[in-house]
Coordinates of C-alpha atoms and ligand atoms in Angstrom, one line a residue:
X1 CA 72.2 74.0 245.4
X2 CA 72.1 77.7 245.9
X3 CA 73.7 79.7 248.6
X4 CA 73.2 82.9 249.2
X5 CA 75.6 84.7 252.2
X6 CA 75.0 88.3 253.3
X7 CA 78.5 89.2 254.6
X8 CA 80.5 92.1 255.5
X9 CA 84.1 92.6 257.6
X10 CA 87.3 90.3 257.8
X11 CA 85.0 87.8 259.3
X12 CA 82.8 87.8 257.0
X13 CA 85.6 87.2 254.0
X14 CA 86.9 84.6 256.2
X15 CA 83.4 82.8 256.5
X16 CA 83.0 82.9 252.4
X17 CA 86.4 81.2 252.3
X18 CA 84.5 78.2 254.8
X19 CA 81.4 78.5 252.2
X20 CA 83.7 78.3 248.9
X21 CA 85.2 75.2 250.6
X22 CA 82.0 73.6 251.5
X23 CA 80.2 74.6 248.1
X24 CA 83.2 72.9 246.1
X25 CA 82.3 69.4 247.3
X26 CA 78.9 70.2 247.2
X27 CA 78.9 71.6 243.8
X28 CA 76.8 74.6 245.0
X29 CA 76.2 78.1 243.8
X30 CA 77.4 81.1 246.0
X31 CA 76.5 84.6 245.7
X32 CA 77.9 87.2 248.3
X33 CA 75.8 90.3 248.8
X34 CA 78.4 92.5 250.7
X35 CA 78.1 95.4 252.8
X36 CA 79.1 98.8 251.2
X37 CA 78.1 101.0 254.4
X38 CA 81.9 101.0 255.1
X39 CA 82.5 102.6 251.5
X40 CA 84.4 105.7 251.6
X41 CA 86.5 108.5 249.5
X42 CA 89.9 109.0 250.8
X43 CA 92.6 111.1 248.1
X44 CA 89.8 111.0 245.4
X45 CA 89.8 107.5 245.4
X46 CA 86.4 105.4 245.9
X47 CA 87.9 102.9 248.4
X48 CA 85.0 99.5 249.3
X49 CA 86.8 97.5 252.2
X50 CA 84.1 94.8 252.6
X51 CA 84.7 94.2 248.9
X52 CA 87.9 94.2 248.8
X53 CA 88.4 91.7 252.1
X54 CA 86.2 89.4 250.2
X55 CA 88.0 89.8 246.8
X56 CA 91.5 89.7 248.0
X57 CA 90.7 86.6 250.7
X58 CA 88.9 84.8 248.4
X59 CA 91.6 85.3 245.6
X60 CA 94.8 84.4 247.8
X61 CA 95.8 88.3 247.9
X62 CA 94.8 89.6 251.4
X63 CA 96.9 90.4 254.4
X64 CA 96.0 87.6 256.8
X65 CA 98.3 89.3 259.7
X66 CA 96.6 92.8 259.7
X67 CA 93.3 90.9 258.3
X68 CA 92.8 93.9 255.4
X69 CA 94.3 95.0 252.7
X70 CA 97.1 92.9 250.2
X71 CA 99.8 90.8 251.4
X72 CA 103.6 92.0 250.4
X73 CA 102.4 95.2 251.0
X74 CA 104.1 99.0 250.7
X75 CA 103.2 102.0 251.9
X76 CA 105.4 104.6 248.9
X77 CA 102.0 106.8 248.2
X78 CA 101.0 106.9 252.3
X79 CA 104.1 108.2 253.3
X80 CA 104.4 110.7 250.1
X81 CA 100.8 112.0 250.9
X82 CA 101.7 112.5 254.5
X83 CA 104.9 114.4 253.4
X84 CA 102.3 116.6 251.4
X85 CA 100.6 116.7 254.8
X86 CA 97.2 115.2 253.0
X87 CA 94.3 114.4 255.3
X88 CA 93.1 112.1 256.3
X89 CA 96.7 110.6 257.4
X90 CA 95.4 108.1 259.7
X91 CA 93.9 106.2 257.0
X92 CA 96.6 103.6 255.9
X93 CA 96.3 102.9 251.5
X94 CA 98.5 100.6 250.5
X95 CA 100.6 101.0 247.1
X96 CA 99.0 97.3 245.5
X97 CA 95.7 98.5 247.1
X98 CA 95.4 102.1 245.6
X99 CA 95.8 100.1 241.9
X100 CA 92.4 98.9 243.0
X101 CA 91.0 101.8 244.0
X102 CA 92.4 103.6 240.7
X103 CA 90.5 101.1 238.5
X104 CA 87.6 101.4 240.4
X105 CA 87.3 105.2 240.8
X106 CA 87.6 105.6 236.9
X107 CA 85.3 102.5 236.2
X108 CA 83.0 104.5 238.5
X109 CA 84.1 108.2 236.8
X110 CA 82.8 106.3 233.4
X111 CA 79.5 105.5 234.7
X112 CA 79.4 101.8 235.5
X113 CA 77.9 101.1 238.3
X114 CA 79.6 99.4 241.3
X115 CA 78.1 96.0 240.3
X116 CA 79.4 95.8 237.4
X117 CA 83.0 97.4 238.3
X118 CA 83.2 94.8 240.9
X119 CA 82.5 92.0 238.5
X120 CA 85.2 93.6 236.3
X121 CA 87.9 93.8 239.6
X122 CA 87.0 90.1 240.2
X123 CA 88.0 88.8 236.9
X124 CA 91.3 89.5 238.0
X125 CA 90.4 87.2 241.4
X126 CA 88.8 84.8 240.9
X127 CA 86.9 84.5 244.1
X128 CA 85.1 81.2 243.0
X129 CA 81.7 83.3 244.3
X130 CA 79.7 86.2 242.8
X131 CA 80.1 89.1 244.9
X132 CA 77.1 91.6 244.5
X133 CA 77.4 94.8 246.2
X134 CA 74.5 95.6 248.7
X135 CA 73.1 98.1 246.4
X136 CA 75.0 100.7 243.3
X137 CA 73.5 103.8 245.1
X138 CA 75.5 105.9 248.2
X139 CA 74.6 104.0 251.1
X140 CA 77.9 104.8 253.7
X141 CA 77.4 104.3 257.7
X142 CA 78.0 107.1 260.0
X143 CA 78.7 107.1 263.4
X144 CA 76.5 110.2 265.9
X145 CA 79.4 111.0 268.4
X146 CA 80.6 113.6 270.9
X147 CA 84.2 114.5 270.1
X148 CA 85.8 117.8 271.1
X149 CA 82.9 118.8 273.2
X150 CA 80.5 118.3 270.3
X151 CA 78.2 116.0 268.9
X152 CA 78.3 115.0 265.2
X153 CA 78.4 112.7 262.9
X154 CA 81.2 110.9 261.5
X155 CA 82.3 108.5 258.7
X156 CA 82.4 104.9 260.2
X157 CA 86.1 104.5 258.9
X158 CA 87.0 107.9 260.9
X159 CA 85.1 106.3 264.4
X160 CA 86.7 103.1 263.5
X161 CA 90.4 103.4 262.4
X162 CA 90.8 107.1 264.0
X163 CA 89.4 107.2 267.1
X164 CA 89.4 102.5 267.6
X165 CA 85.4 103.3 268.8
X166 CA 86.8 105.3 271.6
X167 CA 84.4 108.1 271.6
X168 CA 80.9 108.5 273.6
X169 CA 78.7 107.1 271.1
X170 CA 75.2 107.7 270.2
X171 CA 73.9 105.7 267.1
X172 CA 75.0 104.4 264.2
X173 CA 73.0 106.0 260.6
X174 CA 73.2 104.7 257.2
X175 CA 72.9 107.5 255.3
X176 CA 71.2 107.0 251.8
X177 CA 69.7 103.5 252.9
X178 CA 66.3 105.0 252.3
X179 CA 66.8 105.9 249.0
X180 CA 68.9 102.6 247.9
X181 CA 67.7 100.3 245.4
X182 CA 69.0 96.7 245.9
X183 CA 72.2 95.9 243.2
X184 CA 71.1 94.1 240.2
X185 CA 70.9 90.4 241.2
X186 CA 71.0 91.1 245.0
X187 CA 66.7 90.0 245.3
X188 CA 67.0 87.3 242.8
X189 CA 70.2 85.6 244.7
X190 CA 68.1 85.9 247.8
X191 CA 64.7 84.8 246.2
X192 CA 66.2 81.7 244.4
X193 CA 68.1 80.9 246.9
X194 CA 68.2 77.1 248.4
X195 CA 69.4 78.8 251.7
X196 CA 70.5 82.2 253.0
X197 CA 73.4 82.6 255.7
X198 CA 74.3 86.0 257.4
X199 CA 78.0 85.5 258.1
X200 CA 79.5 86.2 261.6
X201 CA 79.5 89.6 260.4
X202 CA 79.0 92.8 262.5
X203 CA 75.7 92.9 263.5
X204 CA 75.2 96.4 264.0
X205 CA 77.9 97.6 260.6
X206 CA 77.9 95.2 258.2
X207 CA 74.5 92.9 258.2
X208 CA 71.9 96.0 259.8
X209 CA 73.3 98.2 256.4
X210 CA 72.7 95.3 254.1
X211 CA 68.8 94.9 255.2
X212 CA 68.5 98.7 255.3
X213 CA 68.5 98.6 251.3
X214 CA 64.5 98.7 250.8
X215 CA 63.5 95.4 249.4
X216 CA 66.4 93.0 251.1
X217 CA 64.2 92.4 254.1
X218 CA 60.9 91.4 252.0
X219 CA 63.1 89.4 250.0
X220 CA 64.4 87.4 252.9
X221 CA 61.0 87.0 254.3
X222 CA 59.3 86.2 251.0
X223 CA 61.6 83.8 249.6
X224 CA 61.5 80.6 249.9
X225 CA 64.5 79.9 251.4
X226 CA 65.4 79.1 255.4
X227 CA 67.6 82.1 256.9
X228 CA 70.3 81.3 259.1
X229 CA 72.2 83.4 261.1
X230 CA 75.6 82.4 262.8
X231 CA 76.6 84.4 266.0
X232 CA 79.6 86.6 265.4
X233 CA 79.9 86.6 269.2
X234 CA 81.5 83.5 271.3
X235 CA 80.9 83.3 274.9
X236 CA 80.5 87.1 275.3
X237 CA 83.4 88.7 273.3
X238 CA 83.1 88.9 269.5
X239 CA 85.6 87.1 267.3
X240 CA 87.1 89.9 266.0
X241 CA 86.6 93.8 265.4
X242 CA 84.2 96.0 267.3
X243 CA 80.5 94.6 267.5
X244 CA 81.1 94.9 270.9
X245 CA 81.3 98.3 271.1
X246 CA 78.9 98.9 268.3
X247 CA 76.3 96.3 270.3
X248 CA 76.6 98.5 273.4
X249 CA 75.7 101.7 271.5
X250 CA 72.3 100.0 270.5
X251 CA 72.0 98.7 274.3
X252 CA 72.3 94.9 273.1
X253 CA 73.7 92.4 275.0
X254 CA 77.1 91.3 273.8
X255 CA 76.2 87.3 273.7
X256 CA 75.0 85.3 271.1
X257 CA 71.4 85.2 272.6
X258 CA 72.0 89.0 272.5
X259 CA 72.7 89.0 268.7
X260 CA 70.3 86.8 267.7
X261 CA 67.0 88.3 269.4
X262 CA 68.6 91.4 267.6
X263 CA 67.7 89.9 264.3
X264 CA 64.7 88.1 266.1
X265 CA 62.2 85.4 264.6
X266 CA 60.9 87.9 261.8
X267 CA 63.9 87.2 260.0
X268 CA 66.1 84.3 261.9
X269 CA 65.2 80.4 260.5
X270 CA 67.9 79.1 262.7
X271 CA 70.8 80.7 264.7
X272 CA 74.4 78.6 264.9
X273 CA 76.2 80.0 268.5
X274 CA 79.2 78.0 269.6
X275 CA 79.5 75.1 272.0
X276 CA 80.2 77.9 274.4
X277 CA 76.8 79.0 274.3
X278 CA 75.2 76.1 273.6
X279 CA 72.3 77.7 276.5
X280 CA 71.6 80.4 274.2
X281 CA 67.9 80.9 273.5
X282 CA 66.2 82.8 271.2
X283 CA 62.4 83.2 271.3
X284 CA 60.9 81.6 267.8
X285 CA 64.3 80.5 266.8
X286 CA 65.8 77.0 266.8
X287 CA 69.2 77.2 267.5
X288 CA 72.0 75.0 267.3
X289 CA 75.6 74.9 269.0
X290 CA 78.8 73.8 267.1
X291 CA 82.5 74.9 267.8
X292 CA 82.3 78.3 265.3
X293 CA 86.2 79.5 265.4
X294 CA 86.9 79.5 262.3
X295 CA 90.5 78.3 262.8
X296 CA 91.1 77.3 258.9
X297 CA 88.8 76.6 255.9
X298 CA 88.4 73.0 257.2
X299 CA 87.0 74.1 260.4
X300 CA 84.6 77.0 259.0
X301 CA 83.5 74.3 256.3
X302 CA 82.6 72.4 258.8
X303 CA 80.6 75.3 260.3
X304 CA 78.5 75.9 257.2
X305 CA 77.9 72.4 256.7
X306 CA 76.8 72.4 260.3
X307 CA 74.5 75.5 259.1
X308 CA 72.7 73.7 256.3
X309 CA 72.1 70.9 258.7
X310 CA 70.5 73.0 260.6
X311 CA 68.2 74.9 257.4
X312 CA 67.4 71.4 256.7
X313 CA 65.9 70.6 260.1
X314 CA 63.7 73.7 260.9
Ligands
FO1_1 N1 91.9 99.6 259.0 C1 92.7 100.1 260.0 O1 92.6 99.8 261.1 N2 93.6 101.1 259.6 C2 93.6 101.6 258.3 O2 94.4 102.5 258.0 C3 92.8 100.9 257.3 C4 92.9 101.3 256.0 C5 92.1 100.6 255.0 C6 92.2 100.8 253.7 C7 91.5 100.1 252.7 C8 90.7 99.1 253.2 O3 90.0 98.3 252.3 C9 90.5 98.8 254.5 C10 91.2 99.5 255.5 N3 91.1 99.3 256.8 C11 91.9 99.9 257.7 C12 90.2 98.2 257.3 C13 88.8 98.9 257.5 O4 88.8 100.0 258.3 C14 87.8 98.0 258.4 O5 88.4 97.0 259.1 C15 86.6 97.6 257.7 O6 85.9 98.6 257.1 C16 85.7 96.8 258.6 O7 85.2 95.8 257.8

């Protein structure tokens, strides 16, 4: 069996942890395709945060108390480059972290593309799953906002780590999308896929960048396999981060039915909510309700087998 996960966010990792788990017993395939939109240079370096929360939660290395970055963390290089008085200086890089970054950003400097970096970073990890970047080309979100009495456009990482969302804000862009060519592998893992799961991702920042890359959308609706969504969003708050906020900005509802009719029958199969919303309905979309916190691997196993239950039944 082949799985196929589009995933993006501490969530998201967190989910792929669920799917390794479930995959293992089922002696499955799973390929990641993971959201670069939160991409960003900070000091020179080429820093991928959805990448990295996959790599580093699927290896054993992440932080699960601050939910990114490594665990045994310190902070020398920060507190050096704020000495220096380096912007930006709200934008925390750990010491373990920035080796990362460092091996990445010359990988990069020496013309690999991000694909095949990524593969190089996770020999070292050992995720158990192939993670494919969205696409190699610049694809990085950015946030339309007033701030200082003026409206501009921002770097997701500024909206989201500077300012927590707390600014008026207007839409969210994905600057490059247009232009983007899927990663190597990203349409065949959809294409020959036995099923394809969109984490409990950020609707709005980590999944809507992934099916901006031209050719991810036909892929999903030309291939054979069932699409199934799970709702990031239990009993109207979201389980963690800021699709709240984000959902708002688009005028969504923040609820599960909200999400799904987001993604809507063109590209759900089936949409998991929680037991919580087990009244959610979303037109053209069988839906199904299971508990979905993902407490521990056994409990967000339990979710994606409850997912390919439901692929099986549509
Ligand atoms: N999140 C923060 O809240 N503060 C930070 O200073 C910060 C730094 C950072 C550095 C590397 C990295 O991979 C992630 C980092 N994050 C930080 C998390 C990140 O902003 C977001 O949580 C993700 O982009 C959303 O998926």
């Amino acid at each position: 069996m082949r799985i196929t996960v589009l995933t993006g966010g501490i969530g998201g990792a967190r989910f792929l942890a669920g799917v390794r788990a479930y995959a293992r017993e089922k002696k499955a395939e799973v390929t990641a395709v993971v959201n670069v939109g939160d991409d960003v240079r900070m000091h020179g370096l080429r820093i991928c945060p959805d990448l990295d929360s996959v790599m580093y939660t699927l290896g054993g290395a992440h932080d699960p108390e601050r939910g990114w970055g490594r665990v045994g963390e310190s902070w020398a290089v920060k507190e050096e480059l704020a000495a220096y008085g380096a912007e930006p200086t709200w934008f925390g890089l750990g010491d373990k972290d920035i080796g990362t970054h460092l091996v990445r950003t010359q990988m990069l400097a020496a013309g690999y593309p991000l694909s095949q970096v990524t593969a190089a970073l996770c020999e070292r990890w050992q995720p158990g799953v192939t993670l494919l970047p969205a696409t190699d080309d610049r694809l990085e979100t950015h946030v339309v906002v007033d701030v200082d009495g003026e409206r501009k456009a921002i770097h997701f990482q500024e909206w989201w780590v500077r300012y927590r969302g707390d600014l008026p804000t207007h839409r969210f862009v994905f600057v490059g999308a247009d232009a983007a060519k899927p990663a190597p592998g990203v349409t065949e893992a959809i294409e020959g896929a036995d099923v394809v799961l969109l984490a409990p991702s950020n609707p709005v920042v980590s999944i809507a960048p992934i099916l901006a890359v031209p050719g991810v959308r036909e892929a999903l609706s030309e291939g054979p396999a069932p699409v199934i969504g799970v709702s990031p969003i239990i009993g109207g708050s979201p389980v963690r981060g800021m699709a709240d906020k984000c959902l708002a900005t688009l005028g969504v509802e923040v609820s599960a039915a909200g999400v799904g009719a987001l993604y809507g029958e063109d590209l759900l199969d089936g949409w998991l909510v929680d037991t919580a919303d087990e009244k959610a309905d979303v037109p053209g979309v069988t839906t199904r309700a299971v508990p979905l916190w993902m407490t521990d691997e056994n409990a967000t196993a339990k979710m994606v087998a409850e997912a390919i239950i439901l692929a099986d039944k549509r």
